[in-house]
Amino acid sequence: MTEPDPILRKKCEPLEGVNDHLRNLMNDMLETMYEAPGIGLAAIQIGVLKRVVVIDVSKKEGEKSPLFLVNPEIVYKSNETSTYEEGCLSLPGQFAEIERPAECKVEYLDFNGKKKQLDAKGLLSTCIQHEIDHLNGVLFIDYLSKLKKSMIIKKLKKQKQSVERIVV
Ligand code: GNR
Ligand code: NI
């Protein structure tokens, strides 16, 4: 799903636990993310309104290190902030510098349904916060000025129109 799409603004539902069905979904999401390519993907981006996220911020050349986060919750955010140029698979071709807490601690269920805590900094911390925003219907453009945000939405609407015209 790409912005503007009302689905992306919905709040996702927590899961009761991790079963094989959910593990299948998480494996599909990981494949979709690697193919995109992206460093994170929330289920809502493929139209599934559940609190599930996959992330892999490892370098292209190195070993893969996928992370599966079910019902992720940020339990700590640092006062110190950092800024990254963010992109989003739901905002194709759009990038902006976004300031967020530099470090965070996230609590979640892992691939096996085990409760875990993870301390994150750098790009991983930014990515976790970006993905948890998706679960709450929030996109990175929501942090920009009204003018910048509306310019991006206008561009995305135009992109969609031109794609649809070719199809018709
Ligand atoms: O692939 C992605 N790159 C990225 C870069 C900086 C900050 C966040 C991200 S996440 C994004 C994939 C995506 O849209 N996940 O929801
Ligand atoms: Ni995104």
CSV table of C-alpha atoms and ligand atoms in Angstrom, one decimal:
chain,number,residue,atom,x,y,z
A,1,MET,CA,0.0,0.0,0.0
A,2,THR,CA,1.3,3.5,-0.8
A,3,GLU,CA,0.2,6.9,0.5
A,4,PRO,CA,-2.4,8.2,0.2
A,5,ASP,CA,-4.3,5.1,1.2
A,6,PRO,CA,-6.7,5.1,4.2
A,7,ILE,CA,-5.4,1.6,5.3
A,8,LEU,CA,-2.0,3.1,6.2
A,9,ARG,CA,-3.7,5.4,8.8
A,10,LYS,CA,-5.4,2.5,10.7
A,11,LYS,CA,-4.2,1.3,14.1
A,12,CYS,CA,-3.1,-2.3,14.1
A,13,GLU,CA,-4.4,-5.0,16.5
A,14,PRO,CA,-2.1,-6.8,18.9
A,15,LEU,CA,-1.7,-10.6,18.4
A,16,GLU,CA,-2.4,-13.1,21.2
A,17,GLY,CA,0.7,-15.1,20.5
A,18,VAL,CA,2.9,-16.6,17.8
A,19,ASN,CA,1.6,-19.6,15.8
A,20,ASP,CA,2.7,-21.2,12.5
A,21,HIS,CA,0.2,-19.0,10.6
A,22,LEU,CA,1.9,-15.9,11.9
A,23,ARG,CA,5.4,-17.4,11.3
A,24,ASN,CA,4.3,-17.9,7.7
A,25,LEU,CA,3.3,-14.3,7.4
A,26,MET,CA,6.6,-13.1,9.0
A,27,ASN,CA,8.6,-15.2,6.5
A,28,ASP,CA,6.5,-13.8,3.6
A,29,MET,CA,7.1,-10.2,5.0
A,30,LEU,CA,10.8,-10.8,5.2
A,31,GLU,CA,11.0,-12.0,1.6
A,32,THR,CA,8.9,-9.0,0.4
A,33,MET,CA,11.3,-6.7,2.4
A,34,TYR,CA,14.5,-8.2,0.9
A,35,GLU,CA,13.0,-8.0,-2.6
A,36,ALA,CA,11.9,-4.4,-2.3
A,37,PRO,CA,14.6,-3.9,-1.0
A,38,GLY,CA,14.0,-2.3,2.4
A,39,ILE,CA,15.5,-2.6,5.9
A,40,GLY,CA,12.1,-2.9,7.6
A,41,LEU,CA,8.5,-3.8,6.9
A,42,ALA,CA,5.3,-3.6,8.9
A,43,ALA,CA,2.4,-5.9,8.1
A,44,ILE,CA,0.1,-3.0,7.5
A,45,GLN,CA,2.2,-2.1,4.5
A,46,ILE,CA,0.9,-5.3,2.8
A,47,GLY,CA,-2.6,-4.7,4.1
A,48,VAL,CA,-2.5,-6.9,7.3
A,49,LEU,CA,-3.7,-4.8,10.2
A,50,LYS,CA,-1.7,-6.7,12.9
A,51,ARG,CA,1.2,-5.6,15.2
A,52,VAL,CA,4.0,-7.4,13.4
A,53,VAL,CA,7.3,-6.0,12.0
A,54,VAL,CA,10.3,-7.5,10.3
A,55,ILE,CA,13.7,-5.7,10.2
A,56,ASP,CA,17.2,-6.3,8.8
A,57,VAL,CA,19.6,-3.4,9.0
A,58,SER,CA,22.6,-5.6,8.1
A,59,LYS,CA,24.8,-4.5,5.2
A,60,LYS,CA,24.0,-6.0,1.8
A,61,GLU,CA,27.3,-7.8,1.5
A,62,GLY,CA,27.3,-9.3,5.0
A,63,GLU,CA,25.4,-12.0,6.8
A,64,LYS,CA,21.6,-11.6,7.0
A,65,SER,CA,20.3,-10.8,10.5
A,66,PRO,CA,16.5,-10.7,10.4
A,67,LEU,CA,14.6,-9.5,13.4
A,68,PHE,CA,10.9,-10.4,13.9
A,69,LEU,CA,8.9,-8.2,16.3
A,70,VAL,CA,5.4,-9.2,17.4
A,71,ASN,CA,3.5,-6.6,19.6
A,72,PRO,CA,6.6,-4.4,19.8
A,73,GLU,CA,6.4,-1.7,22.5
A,74,ILE,CA,9.0,1.0,23.2
A,75,VAL,CA,9.7,1.0,26.9
A,76,TYR,CA,12.5,3.6,26.8
A,77,LYS,CA,13.5,6.5,24.5
A,78,SER,CA,16.7,8.5,25.0
A,79,ASN,CA,16.5,12.3,25.3
A,80,GLU,CA,19.4,12.5,22.9
A,81,THR,CA,18.2,12.5,19.3
A,82,SER,CA,19.7,11.6,16.0
A,83,THR,CA,18.7,12.4,12.4
A,84,TYR,CA,18.6,10.0,9.5
A,85,GLU,CA,17.4,10.5,5.9
A,86,GLU,CA,14.3,8.2,6.0
A,87,GLY,CA,12.6,6.5,3.1
A,88,CYS,CA,9.5,4.3,3.2
A,89,LEU,CA,8.2,1.6,0.9
A,90,SER,CA,4.8,3.2,1.3
A,91,LEU,CA,6.1,6.6,0.1
A,92,PRO,CA,8.0,5.5,-3.0
A,93,GLY,CA,10.8,7.9,-4.1
A,94,GLN,CA,10.3,10.2,-1.1
A,95,PHE,CA,13.1,10.9,1.4
A,96,ALA,CA,13.4,13.3,4.3
A,97,GLU,CA,15.7,14.0,7.3
A,98,ILE,CA,13.8,12.9,10.4
A,99,GLU,CA,14.9,13.5,14.0
A,100,ARG,CA,14.0,10.8,16.6
A,101,PRO,CA,15.3,9.6,20.0
A,102,ALA,CA,18.8,8.2,19.3
A,103,GLU,CA,18.4,5.2,21.5
A,104,CYS,CA,15.4,3.1,22.5
A,105,LYS,CA,14.5,-0.1,24.3
A,106,VAL,CA,11.8,-2.3,22.7
A,107,GLU,CA,9.9,-5.2,24.3
A,108,TYR,CA,8.3,-7.7,21.9
A,109,LEU,CA,7.6,-11.4,21.2
A,110,ASP,CA,10.2,-13.0,19.0
A,111,PHE,CA,9.7,-15.6,16.1
A,112,ASN,CA,9.1,-18.3,18.7
A,113,GLY,CA,6.7,-16.2,20.8
A,114,LYS,CA,9.3,-15.6,23.5
A,115,LYS,CA,9.2,-12.3,25.3
A,116,LYS,CA,12.4,-10.3,24.6
A,117,GLN,CA,13.9,-6.9,25.2
A,118,LEU,CA,16.3,-5.2,22.8
A,119,ASP,CA,18.5,-2.1,23.3
A,120,ALA,CA,18.8,-0.3,20.0
A,121,LYS,CA,20.9,2.7,18.7
A,122,GLY,CA,21.8,4.1,15.3
A,123,LEU,CA,19.9,3.0,12.3
A,124,LEU,CA,18.3,0.1,14.1
A,125,SER,CA,16.8,2.4,16.7
A,126,THR,CA,15.4,4.7,13.9
A,127,CYS,CA,14.0,1.8,12.0
A,128,ILE,CA,12.3,0.3,15.0
A,129,GLN,CA,10.6,3.6,15.7
A,130,HIS,CA,9.6,4.0,12.0
A,131,GLU,CA,8.0,0.6,12.0
A,132,ILE,CA,6.2,1.0,15.3
A,133,ASP,CA,4.8,4.3,13.9
A,134,HIS,CA,3.3,2.3,11.0
A,135,LEU,CA,1.5,0.1,13.6
A,136,ASN,CA,-0.2,3.3,14.9
A,137,GLY,CA,-1.0,4.7,11.4
A,138,VAL,CA,1.9,7.2,11.5
A,139,LEU,CA,4.2,7.9,8.5
A,140,PHE,CA,7.5,9.8,8.6
A,141,ILE,CA,5.9,12.7,6.6
A,142,ASP,CA,3.7,13.4,9.6
A,143,TYR,CA,6.8,14.9,11.3
A,144,LEU,CA,7.4,17.4,8.4
A,145,SER,CA,5.9,20.9,8.1
A,146,LYS,CA,2.4,21.0,6.6
A,147,LEU,CA,3.9,22.5,3.4
A,148,LYS,CA,6.5,19.8,2.9
A,149,LYS,CA,4.0,17.0,3.8
A,150,SER,CA,1.4,18.3,1.4
A,151,MET,CA,4.0,18.6,-1.4
A,152,ILE,CA,4.9,15.0,-1.0
A,153,ILE,CA,1.3,13.8,-0.9
A,154,LYS,CA,0.6,15.8,-4.1
A,155,LYS,CA,3.6,14.1,-5.8
A,156,LEU,CA,2.4,10.7,-4.7
A,157,LYS,CA,-1.1,11.3,-5.9
A,158,LYS,CA,0.3,12.3,-9.3
A,159,GLN,CA,2.5,9.2,-9.5
A,160,LYS,CA,-0.6,7.0,-8.7
A,161,GLN,CA,-2.7,8.8,-11.4
A,162,SER,CA,0.0,8.3,-14.1
A,163,VAL,CA,0.4,4.6,-13.2
A,164,GLU,CA,-3.4,4.1,-13.4
A,165,ARG,CA,-3.6,5.9,-16.8
A,166,ILE,CA,-1.1,3.5,-18.3
A,167,VAL,CA,-3.1,0.5,-16.9
A,168,VAL,CA,-6.3,2.0,-18.5
B,1,GNR,O1,13.8,0.6,3.7
B,1,GNR,C1,13.6,1.5,4.5
B,1,GNR,N1,14.6,2.3,4.9
B,1,GNR,C2,14.6,3.2,5.9
B,1,GNR,C3,15.6,4.2,6.0
B,1,GNR,C4,15.6,5.0,7.1
B,1,GNR,C5,14.7,5.0,8.0
B,1,GNR,C6,13.7,4.0,8.0
B,1,GNR,C7,13.6,3.1,6.9
B,1,GNR,S1,12.4,1.9,6.9
B,1,GNR,C8,12.3,1.7,5.1
B,1,GNR,C9,11.3,0.5,4.8
B,1,GNR,C10,9.9,0.9,5.3
B,1,GNR,O2,9.2,1.6,4.7
B,1,GNR,N2,9.6,0.3,6.4
B,1,GNR,O3,8.3,0.6,6.9
B,2,NI,NI,7.9,2.6,6.2
